[in-house]
Coordinates of C-alpha atoms in Angstrom, one line a residue:
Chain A
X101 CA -15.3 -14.0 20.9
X102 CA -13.8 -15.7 17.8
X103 CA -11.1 -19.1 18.1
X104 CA -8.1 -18.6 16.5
X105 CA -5.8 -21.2 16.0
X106 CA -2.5 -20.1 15.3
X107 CA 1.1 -21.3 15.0
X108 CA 3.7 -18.7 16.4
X109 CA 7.5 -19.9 16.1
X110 CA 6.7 -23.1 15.9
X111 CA 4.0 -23.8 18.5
X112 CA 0.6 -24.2 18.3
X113 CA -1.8 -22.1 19.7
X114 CA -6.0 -21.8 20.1
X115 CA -7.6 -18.9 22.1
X116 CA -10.9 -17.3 22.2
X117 CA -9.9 -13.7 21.2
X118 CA -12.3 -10.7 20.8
X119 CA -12.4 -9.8 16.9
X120 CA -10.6 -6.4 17.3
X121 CA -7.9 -7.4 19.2
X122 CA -4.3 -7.0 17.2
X123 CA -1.9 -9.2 16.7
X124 CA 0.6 -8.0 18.8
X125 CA -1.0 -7.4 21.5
X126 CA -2.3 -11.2 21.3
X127 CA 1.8 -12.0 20.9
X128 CA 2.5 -9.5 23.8
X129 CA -0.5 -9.9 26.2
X130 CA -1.6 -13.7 25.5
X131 CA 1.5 -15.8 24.8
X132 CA 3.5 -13.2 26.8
X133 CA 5.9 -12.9 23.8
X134 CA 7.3 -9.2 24.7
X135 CA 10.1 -9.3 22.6
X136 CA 7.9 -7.8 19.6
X137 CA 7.2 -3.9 20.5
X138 CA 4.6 -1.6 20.1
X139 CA 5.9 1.9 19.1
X140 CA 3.6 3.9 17.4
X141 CA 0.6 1.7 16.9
X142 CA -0.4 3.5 13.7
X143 CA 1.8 1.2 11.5
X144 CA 4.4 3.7 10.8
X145 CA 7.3 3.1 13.1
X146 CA 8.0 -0.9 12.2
X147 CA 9.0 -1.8 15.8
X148 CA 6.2 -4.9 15.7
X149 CA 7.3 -6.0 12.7
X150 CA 6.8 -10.1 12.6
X151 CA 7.1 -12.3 10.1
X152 CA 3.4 -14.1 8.7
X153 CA 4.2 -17.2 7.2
X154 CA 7.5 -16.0 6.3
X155 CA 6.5 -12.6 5.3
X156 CA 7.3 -9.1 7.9
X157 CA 4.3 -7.6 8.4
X158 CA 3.4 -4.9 11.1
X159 CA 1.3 -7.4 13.8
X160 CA -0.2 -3.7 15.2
X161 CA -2.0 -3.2 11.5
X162 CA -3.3 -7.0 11.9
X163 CA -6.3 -8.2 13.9
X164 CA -5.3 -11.9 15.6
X165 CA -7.8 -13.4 14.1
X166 CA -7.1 -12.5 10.7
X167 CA -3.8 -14.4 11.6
X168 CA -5.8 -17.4 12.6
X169 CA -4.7 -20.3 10.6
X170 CA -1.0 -19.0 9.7
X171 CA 2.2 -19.1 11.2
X172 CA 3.8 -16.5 12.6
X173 CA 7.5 -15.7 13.9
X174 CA 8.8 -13.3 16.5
X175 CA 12.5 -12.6 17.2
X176 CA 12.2 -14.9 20.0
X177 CA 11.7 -17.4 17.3
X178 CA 14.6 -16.0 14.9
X179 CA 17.3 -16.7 17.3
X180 CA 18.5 -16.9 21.0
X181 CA 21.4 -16.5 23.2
X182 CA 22.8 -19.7 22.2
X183 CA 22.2 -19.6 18.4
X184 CA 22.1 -16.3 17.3
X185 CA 20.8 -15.9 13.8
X186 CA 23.5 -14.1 11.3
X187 CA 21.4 -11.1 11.5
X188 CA 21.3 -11.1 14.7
X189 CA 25.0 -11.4 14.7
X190 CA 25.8 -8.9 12.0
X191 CA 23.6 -6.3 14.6
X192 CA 25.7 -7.0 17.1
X193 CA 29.2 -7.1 15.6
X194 CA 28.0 -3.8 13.7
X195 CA 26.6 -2.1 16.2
X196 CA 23.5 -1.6 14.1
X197 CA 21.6 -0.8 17.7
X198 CA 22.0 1.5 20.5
X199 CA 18.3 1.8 22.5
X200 CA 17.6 -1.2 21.3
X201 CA 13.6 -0.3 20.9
X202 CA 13.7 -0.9 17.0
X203 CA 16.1 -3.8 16.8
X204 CA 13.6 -7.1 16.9
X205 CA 11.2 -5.6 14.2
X206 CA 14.4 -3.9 12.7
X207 CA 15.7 -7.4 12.2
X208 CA 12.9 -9.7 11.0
X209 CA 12.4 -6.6 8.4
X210 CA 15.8 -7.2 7.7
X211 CA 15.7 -11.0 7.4
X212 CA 12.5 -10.3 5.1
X213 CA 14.9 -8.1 3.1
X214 CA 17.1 -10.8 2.2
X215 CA 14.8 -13.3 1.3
X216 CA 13.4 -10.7 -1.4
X217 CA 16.8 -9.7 -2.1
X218 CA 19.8 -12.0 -0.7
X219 CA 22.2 -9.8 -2.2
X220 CA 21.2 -5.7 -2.0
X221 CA 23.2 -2.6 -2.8
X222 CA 23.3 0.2 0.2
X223 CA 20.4 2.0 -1.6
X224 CA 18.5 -0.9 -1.8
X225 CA 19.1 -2.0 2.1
X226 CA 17.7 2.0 3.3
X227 CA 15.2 1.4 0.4
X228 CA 14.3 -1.7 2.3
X229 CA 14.2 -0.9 5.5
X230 CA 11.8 2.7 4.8
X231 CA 9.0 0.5 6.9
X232 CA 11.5 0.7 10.0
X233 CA 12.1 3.7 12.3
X234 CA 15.4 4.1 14.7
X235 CA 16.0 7.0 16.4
X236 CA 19.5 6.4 17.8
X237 CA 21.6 4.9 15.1
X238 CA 21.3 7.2 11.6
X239 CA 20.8 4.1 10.0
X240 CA 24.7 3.7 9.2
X241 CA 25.6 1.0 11.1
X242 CA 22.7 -0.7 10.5
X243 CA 23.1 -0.5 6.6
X244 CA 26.4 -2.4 8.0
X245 CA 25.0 -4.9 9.8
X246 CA 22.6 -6.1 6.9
X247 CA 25.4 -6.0 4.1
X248 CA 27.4 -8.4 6.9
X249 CA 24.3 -10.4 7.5
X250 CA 24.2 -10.9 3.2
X251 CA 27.7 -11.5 3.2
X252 CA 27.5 -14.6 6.4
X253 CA 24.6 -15.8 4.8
X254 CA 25.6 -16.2 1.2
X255 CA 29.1 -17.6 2.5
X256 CA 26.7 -20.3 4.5
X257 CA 27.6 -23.7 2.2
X258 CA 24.6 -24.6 1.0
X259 CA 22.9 -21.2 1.4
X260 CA 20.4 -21.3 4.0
X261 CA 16.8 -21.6 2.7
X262 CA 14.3 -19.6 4.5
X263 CA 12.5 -21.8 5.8
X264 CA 15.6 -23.3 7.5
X265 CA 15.9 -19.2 8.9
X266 CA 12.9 -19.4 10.3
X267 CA 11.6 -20.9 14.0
X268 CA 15.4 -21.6 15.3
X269 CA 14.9 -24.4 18.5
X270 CA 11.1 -22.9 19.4
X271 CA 10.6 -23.5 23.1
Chain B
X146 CA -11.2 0.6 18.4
X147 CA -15.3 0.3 19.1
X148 CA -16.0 -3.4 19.1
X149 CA -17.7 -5.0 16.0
X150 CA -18.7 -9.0 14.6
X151 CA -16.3 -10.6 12.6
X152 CA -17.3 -13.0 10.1
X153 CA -14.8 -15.1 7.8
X154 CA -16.3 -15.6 4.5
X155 CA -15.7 -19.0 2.7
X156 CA -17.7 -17.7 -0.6
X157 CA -17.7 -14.6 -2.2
X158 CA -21.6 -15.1 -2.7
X159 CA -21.2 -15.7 1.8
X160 CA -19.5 -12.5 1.8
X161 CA -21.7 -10.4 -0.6
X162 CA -24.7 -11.5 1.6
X163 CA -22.9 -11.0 5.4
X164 CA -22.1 -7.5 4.0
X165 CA -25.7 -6.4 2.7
X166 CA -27.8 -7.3 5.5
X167 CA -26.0 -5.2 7.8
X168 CA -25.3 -1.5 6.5
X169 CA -22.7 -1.0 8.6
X170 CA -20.7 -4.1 7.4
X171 CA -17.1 -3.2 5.8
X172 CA -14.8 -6.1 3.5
X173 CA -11.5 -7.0 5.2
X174 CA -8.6 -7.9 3.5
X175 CA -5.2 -7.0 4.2
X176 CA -6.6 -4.1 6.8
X177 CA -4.0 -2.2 6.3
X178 CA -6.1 0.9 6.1
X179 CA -9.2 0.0 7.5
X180 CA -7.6 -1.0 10.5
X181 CA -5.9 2.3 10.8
X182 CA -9.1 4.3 10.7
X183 CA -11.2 1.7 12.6
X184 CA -7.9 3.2 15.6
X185 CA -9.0 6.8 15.2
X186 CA -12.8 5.8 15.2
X187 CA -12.5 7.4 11.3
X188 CA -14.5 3.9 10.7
X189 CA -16.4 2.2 13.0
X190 CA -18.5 -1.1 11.5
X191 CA -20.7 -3.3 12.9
X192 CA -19.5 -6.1 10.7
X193 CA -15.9 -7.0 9.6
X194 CA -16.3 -9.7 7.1
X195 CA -13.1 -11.2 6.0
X196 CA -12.7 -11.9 2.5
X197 CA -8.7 -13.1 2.7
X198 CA -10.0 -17.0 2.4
X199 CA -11.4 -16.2 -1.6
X200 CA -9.7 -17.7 -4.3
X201 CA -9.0 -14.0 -5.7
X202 CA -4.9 -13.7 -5.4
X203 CA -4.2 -15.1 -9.2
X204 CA -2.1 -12.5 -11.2
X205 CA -2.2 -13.8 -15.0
X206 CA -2.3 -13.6 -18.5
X207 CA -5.9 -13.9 -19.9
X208 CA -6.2 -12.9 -23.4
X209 CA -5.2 -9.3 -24.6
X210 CA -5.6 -8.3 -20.5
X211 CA -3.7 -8.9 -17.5
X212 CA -5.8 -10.6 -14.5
X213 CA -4.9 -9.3 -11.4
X214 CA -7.0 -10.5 -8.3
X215 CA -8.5 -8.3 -5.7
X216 CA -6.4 -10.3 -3.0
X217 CA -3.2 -10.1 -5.2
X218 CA -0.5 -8.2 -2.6
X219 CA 0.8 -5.2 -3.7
X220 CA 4.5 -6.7 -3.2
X221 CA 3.3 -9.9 -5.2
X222 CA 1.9 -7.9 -8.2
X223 CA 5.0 -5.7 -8.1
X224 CA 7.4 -8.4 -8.3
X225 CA 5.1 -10.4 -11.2
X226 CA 7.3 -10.7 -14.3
X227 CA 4.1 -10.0 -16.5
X228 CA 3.7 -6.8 -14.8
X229 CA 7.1 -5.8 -14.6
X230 CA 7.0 -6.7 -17.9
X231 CA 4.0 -5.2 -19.8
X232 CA 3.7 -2.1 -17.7
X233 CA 6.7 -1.1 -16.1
X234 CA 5.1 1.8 -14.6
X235 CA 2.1 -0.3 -12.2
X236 CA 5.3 -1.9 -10.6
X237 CA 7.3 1.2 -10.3
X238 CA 3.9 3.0 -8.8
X239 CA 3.5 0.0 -6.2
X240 CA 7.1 -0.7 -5.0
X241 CA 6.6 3.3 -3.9
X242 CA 3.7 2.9 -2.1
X243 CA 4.0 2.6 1.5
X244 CA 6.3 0.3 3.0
X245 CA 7.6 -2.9 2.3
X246 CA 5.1 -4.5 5.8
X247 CA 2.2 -3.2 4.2
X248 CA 2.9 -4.1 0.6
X249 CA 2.8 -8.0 1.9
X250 CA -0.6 -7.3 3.4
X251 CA -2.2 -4.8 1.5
X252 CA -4.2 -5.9 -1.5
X253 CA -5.2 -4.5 -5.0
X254 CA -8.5 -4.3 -4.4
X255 CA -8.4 -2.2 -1.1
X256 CA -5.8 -0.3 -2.7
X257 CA -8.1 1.1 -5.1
X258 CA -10.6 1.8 -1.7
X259 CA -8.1 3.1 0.1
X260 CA -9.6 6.7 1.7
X261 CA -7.5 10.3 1.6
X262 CA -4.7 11.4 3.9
X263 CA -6.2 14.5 4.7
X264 CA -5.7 15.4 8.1
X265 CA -9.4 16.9 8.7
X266 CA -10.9 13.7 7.3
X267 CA -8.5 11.9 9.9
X268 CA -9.6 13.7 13.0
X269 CA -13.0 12.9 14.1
X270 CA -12.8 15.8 16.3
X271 CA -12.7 18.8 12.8
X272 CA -15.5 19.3 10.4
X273 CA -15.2 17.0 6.9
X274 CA -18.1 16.9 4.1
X275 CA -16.5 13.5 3.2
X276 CA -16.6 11.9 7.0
X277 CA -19.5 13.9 8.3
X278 CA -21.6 15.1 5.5
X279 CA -22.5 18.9 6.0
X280 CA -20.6 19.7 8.3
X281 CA -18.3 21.4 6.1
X282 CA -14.6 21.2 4.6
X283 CA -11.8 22.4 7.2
X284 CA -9.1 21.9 4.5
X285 CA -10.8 25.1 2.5
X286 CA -8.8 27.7 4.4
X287 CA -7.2 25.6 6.9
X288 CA -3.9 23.7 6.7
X289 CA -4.5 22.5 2.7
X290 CA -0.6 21.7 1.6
X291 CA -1.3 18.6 0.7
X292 CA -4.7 18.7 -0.8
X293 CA -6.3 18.7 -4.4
X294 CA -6.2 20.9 -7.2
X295 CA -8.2 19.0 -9.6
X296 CA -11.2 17.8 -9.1
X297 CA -11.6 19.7 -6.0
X298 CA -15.7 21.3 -5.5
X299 CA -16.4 24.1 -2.4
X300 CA -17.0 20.6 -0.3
X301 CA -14.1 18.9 -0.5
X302 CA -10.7 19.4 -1.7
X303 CA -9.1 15.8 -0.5
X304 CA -6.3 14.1 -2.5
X305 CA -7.1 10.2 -4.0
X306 CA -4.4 8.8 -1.8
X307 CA -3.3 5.8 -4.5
X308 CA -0.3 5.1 -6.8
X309 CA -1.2 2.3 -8.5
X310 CA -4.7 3.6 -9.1
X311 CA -3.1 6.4 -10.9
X312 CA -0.7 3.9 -14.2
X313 CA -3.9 2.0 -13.4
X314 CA -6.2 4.9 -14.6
X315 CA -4.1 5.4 -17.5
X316 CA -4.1 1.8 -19.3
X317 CA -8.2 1.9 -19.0
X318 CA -8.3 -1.2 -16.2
X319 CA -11.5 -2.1 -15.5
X320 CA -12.8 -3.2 -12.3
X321 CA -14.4 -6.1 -12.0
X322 CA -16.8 -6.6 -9.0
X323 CA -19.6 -9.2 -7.7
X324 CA -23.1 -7.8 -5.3
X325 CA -26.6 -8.6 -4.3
X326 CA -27.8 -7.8 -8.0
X327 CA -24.9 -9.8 -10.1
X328 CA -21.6 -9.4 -11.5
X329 CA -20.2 -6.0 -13.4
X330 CA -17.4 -4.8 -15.0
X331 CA -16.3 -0.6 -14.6
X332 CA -13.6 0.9 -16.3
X333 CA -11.5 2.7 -13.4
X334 CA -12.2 6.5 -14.6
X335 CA -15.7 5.4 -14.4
X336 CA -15.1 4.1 -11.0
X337 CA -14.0 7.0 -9.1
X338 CA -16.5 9.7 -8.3
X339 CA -15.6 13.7 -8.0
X340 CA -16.6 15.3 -4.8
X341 CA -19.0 17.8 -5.9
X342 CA -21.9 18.0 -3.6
X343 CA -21.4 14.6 -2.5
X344 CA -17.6 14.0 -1.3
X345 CA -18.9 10.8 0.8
X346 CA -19.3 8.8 -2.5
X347 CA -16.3 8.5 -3.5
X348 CA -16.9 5.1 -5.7
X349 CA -19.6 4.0 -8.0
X350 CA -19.9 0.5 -5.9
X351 CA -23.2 0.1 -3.9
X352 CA -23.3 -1.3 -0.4
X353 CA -22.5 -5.1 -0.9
X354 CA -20.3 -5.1 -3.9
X355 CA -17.4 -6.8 -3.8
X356 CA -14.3 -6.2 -5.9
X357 CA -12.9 -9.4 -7.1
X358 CA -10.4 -8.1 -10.0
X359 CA -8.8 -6.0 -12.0
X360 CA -8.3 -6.9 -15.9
X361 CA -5.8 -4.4 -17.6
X362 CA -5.9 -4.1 -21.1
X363 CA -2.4 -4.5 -22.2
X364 CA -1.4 -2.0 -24.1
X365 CA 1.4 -2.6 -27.6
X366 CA 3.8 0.4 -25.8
X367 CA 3.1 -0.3 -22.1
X368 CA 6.9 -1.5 -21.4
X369 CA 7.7 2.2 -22.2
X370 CA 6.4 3.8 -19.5
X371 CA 7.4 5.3 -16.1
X372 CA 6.0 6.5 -12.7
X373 CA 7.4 9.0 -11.3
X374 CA 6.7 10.3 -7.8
X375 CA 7.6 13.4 -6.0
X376 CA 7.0 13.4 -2.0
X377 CA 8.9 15.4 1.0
X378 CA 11.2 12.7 1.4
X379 CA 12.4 9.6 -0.4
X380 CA 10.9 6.6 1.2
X381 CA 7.6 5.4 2.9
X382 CA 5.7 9.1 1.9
X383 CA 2.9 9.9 -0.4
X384 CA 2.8 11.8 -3.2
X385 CA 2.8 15.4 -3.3
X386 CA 2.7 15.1 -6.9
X387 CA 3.2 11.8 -9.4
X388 CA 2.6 11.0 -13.0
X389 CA 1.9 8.0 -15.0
X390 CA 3.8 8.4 -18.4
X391 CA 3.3 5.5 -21.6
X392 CA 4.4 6.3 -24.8
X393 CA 4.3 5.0 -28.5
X394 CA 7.1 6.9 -30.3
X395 CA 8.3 6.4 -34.0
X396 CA 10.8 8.5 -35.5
X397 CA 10.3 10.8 -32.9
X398 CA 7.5 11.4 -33.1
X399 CA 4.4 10.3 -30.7
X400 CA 2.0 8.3 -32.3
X401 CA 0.1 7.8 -28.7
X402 CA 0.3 8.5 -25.0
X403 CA -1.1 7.5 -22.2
X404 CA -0.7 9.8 -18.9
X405 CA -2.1 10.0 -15.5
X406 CA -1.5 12.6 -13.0
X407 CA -1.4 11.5 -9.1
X408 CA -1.5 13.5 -5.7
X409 CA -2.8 16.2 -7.0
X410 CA -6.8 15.4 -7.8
X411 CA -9.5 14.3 -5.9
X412 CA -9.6 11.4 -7.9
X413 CA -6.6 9.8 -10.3
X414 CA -6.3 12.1 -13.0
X415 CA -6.6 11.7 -16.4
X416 CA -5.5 14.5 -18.9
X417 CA -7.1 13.1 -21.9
X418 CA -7.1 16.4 -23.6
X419 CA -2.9 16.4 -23.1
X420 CA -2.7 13.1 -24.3
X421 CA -4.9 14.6 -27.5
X422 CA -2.2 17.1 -28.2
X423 CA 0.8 14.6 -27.7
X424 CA -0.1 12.4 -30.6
X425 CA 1.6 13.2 -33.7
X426 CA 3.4 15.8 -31.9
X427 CA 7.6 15.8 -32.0
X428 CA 9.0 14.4 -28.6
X429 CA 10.2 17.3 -27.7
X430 CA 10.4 19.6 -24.5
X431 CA 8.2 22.1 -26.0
X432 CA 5.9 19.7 -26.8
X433 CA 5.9 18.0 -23.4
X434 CA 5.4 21.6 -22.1
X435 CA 2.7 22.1 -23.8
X436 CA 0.9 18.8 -22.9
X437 CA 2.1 19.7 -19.0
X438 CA 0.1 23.1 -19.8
X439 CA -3.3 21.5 -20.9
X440 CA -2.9 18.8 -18.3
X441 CA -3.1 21.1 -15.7
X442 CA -6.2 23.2 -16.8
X443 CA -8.4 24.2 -14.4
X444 CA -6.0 23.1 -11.7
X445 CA -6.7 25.5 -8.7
X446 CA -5.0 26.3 -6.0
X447 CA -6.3 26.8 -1.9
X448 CA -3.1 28.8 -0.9
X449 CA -0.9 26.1 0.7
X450 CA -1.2 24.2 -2.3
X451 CA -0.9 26.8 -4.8
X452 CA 2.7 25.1 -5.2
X453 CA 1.1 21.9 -6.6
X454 CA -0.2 23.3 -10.2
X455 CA 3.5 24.3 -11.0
X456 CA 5.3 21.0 -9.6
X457 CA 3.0 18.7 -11.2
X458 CA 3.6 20.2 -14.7
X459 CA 7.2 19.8 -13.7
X460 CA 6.8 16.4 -13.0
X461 CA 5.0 15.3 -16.1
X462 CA 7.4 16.7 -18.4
X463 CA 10.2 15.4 -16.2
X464 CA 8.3 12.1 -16.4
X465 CA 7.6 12.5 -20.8
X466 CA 11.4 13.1 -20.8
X467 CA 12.5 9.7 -18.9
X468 CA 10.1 7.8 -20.9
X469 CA 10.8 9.4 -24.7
X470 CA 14.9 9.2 -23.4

């Protein structure tokens, strides 16, 4: 068994894990954190996308203990039903979701997207978002909702730093 | 995943020595592909010993080279204004690898490690020389469209699944790497292995050696330069066919080039004997038709791949033509 201590949105954490347990499943399983999916498992689909000390990364291609030490944020530390972060916002007033399977990894992909590039063309949103897989939308309305998201957020006086993006109210 | 011993280096000298008393032992850095075929019990180590504590993620000038450290991410190195800079085509070759996820996690070093697509490789189930030595090559008469045409031997015929190992090939970058007997330095057409009789080895590291860099020479006409991929769809695919294109023109005329030929050898490719009939030629089509000819000798096709010896001459002269533009 191996002791990783690890922040995840905003709380600390220590368990004994066994070495090949992934990170999501330690997000999932241990914390009970089920709002980060598992879709394909063979880091294709993006569903378990999560952010690694600011950074989207696919917690199915990521063992828990190499996370050890870091932070990490799920979408139930982007936002919640009381404070909805603008992506979360833009997906909703867009309609850039219908299962809903690929929407949390869709969006902390997305919120990645921005930080690399707060202000992308329509080629460079579906450029960006080639790590994310939905089946239900045809991507349209989600290109949408991200160019709504960059539009909220760079209207946001000062402009939201991404660290201030990051763990909204942790529980 | 079969359960293995994790171990999280605090010295690379810690990490050489984990790694070489146990045979089975395998570096972890970003996992990205390790991880995947530790899933489909492709790998299956005793040992993981995690290097991602090492003070090897530095990307700078040193000198007449460019330092890039074997922990450097792929997103990091692409988004480096030295890279971008000296060798527009390393940054083009990397923001087209894989996905944006897996470019924050993945780094240089196990990029240039990263093992072949091929789906008889993947399946622990079909024969593969490369996987299971001797017991022969399913992609020779099976399902080969995306294999090798260069490089290939009658034991393996798997494509080098990199893109940055391919501009990387092409500017003479030299791999740096520390082990149980010292430190060495191998230029990266050196590094790679052909199949032949041996697909297996696919590197010229021994068991314990740890890359820890990657200096690349930079080269007076490297900002003229291009990759250019070709895959079955736009995004988040690999190459059915790439090139790596530099070149020094004056006058029109080429006074050097530097090319590299991706996703269709067994190892990156480089046509030295194309680049040989480039300089002092006219940049012209003709010309570039001619290099795409020579590149592509001895190419051979399996059947489902035949398609590959025609495309890739396509895309290098597609890819002279953007750069000499």
């Amino acid at each position: 068994m191996e002791t990783v201590n690890i922040e995840v949105n905003g709380r600390s954490y220590s368990n004994e894990v066994e070495p090949r347990l992934l990170l999501v499943h330690y997000l999932r399983d241990t914390l009970g954190l089920t709002g980060t999916h598992v879709g394909c498992d063979t880091s294709s689909c993006g569903a378990c996308t999560v952010l690694l000390d600011g950074i989207s990364v696919k917690s199915c291609t990521v063992f828990a203990a190499q996370a050890g030490g870091h932070a990490v944020t799920t979408i139930e530390g982007i936002g919640n039903s009381g404070a909805l972060h603008p992506m979360q916002e833009a997906f909703w007033a867009k309609h850039g979701l219908q299962c809903g399977f690929c929407t949390p990894g869709m969006i902390v992909s997305c919120i990645d997207l921005l930080r690399r590039n707060p202000d992308p063309s329509d080629a460079e949103i579906r450029a960006g978002i080639e790590g994310n897989l939905c089946r239900c939308t045809g991507y349209e309305n989600i290109v949408r909702a991200v160019r709504a998201a960059a539009a909220a957020m760079k209207a946001d006086e000062p402009r939201r730093s991404v660290a201030e993006l990051l763990p909204v109210g942790a529980s | 995943m079969n359960p293995f011993r994790y171990e999280r280096a605090q010295s690379g000298a810690a990490a050489i020595a984990a790694a070489q008393h146990d045979g089975d032992a395998r570096f972890v850095a970003g996992g990205t592909n390790i991880l995947d075929l530790m899933k489909i019990h492709v790998e299956a180590p005793s040992l993981l010993v995690d290097i991602n504590r090492l003070p090897l993620s530095k990307i700078e000038l040193r000198g007449d080279s460019v330092h890039i450290g074997a922990l450097a991410r792929l997103n990091d190195v692409a988004a480096h204004p030295v890279v971008r800079q000296a060798f527009p085509m390393v940054a083009i070759a990397l923001e087209q690898s894989a996905s944006p996820q897996l470019r924050n996690m993945a780094s240089m070093g196990g990029n240039l490690l990263q093992r072949t697509r091929c789906a008889y490789f993947r399946d622990v189930a079909a024969p593969c020389n490369k996987r299971a030595p001797g017991s022969g090559c399913g992609a020779i008469g099976g399902e080969n469209r995306m294999e090798a045409i260069l490089g290939t031997s009658e034991r393996c015929i798997a494509t080098h699944a990199s893109d940055v190992a391919v501009p990387l090939v092409a500017l003479d970058a030299v791999v740096n790497v520390a082990g149980p007997q010292g430190s060495r330095s191998i230029v990266l057409s050196d590094f790679y292995r052909l199949p032949g009789a041996t697909p297996h080895l696919e590197t010229v590291l021994v068991h314990g050696e740890l890359i820890t860099g990657l200096s690349v020479p930079v080269l007076p006409f490297g900002a003229r330069s291009t990759y250019l991929k070709v895959r079955d769809r736009a995004q988040y695919e690999f190459a059915l066919g790439s090139a790596a294109v530099a070149l020094d023109i004056e006058g029109g005329t080429i006074r050097q080039a530097r090319l590299a030929l991706g996703g269709v050898g067994t190892v990156p490719w480089r046509p030295r004997a194309a680049e040989h009939d480039l300089t002092g030629a006219p940049a012209t089509r003709t010309a570039f038709e001619g290099a795409a000819e020579a590149a592509l000798t001895g190419a051979r096709g399996y059947g489902m791949n035949d398609f590959k010896i025609a495309l890739a001459k396509r895309t290098l002269v597609r890819a002279l033509e953007m750069v000499a533009a």
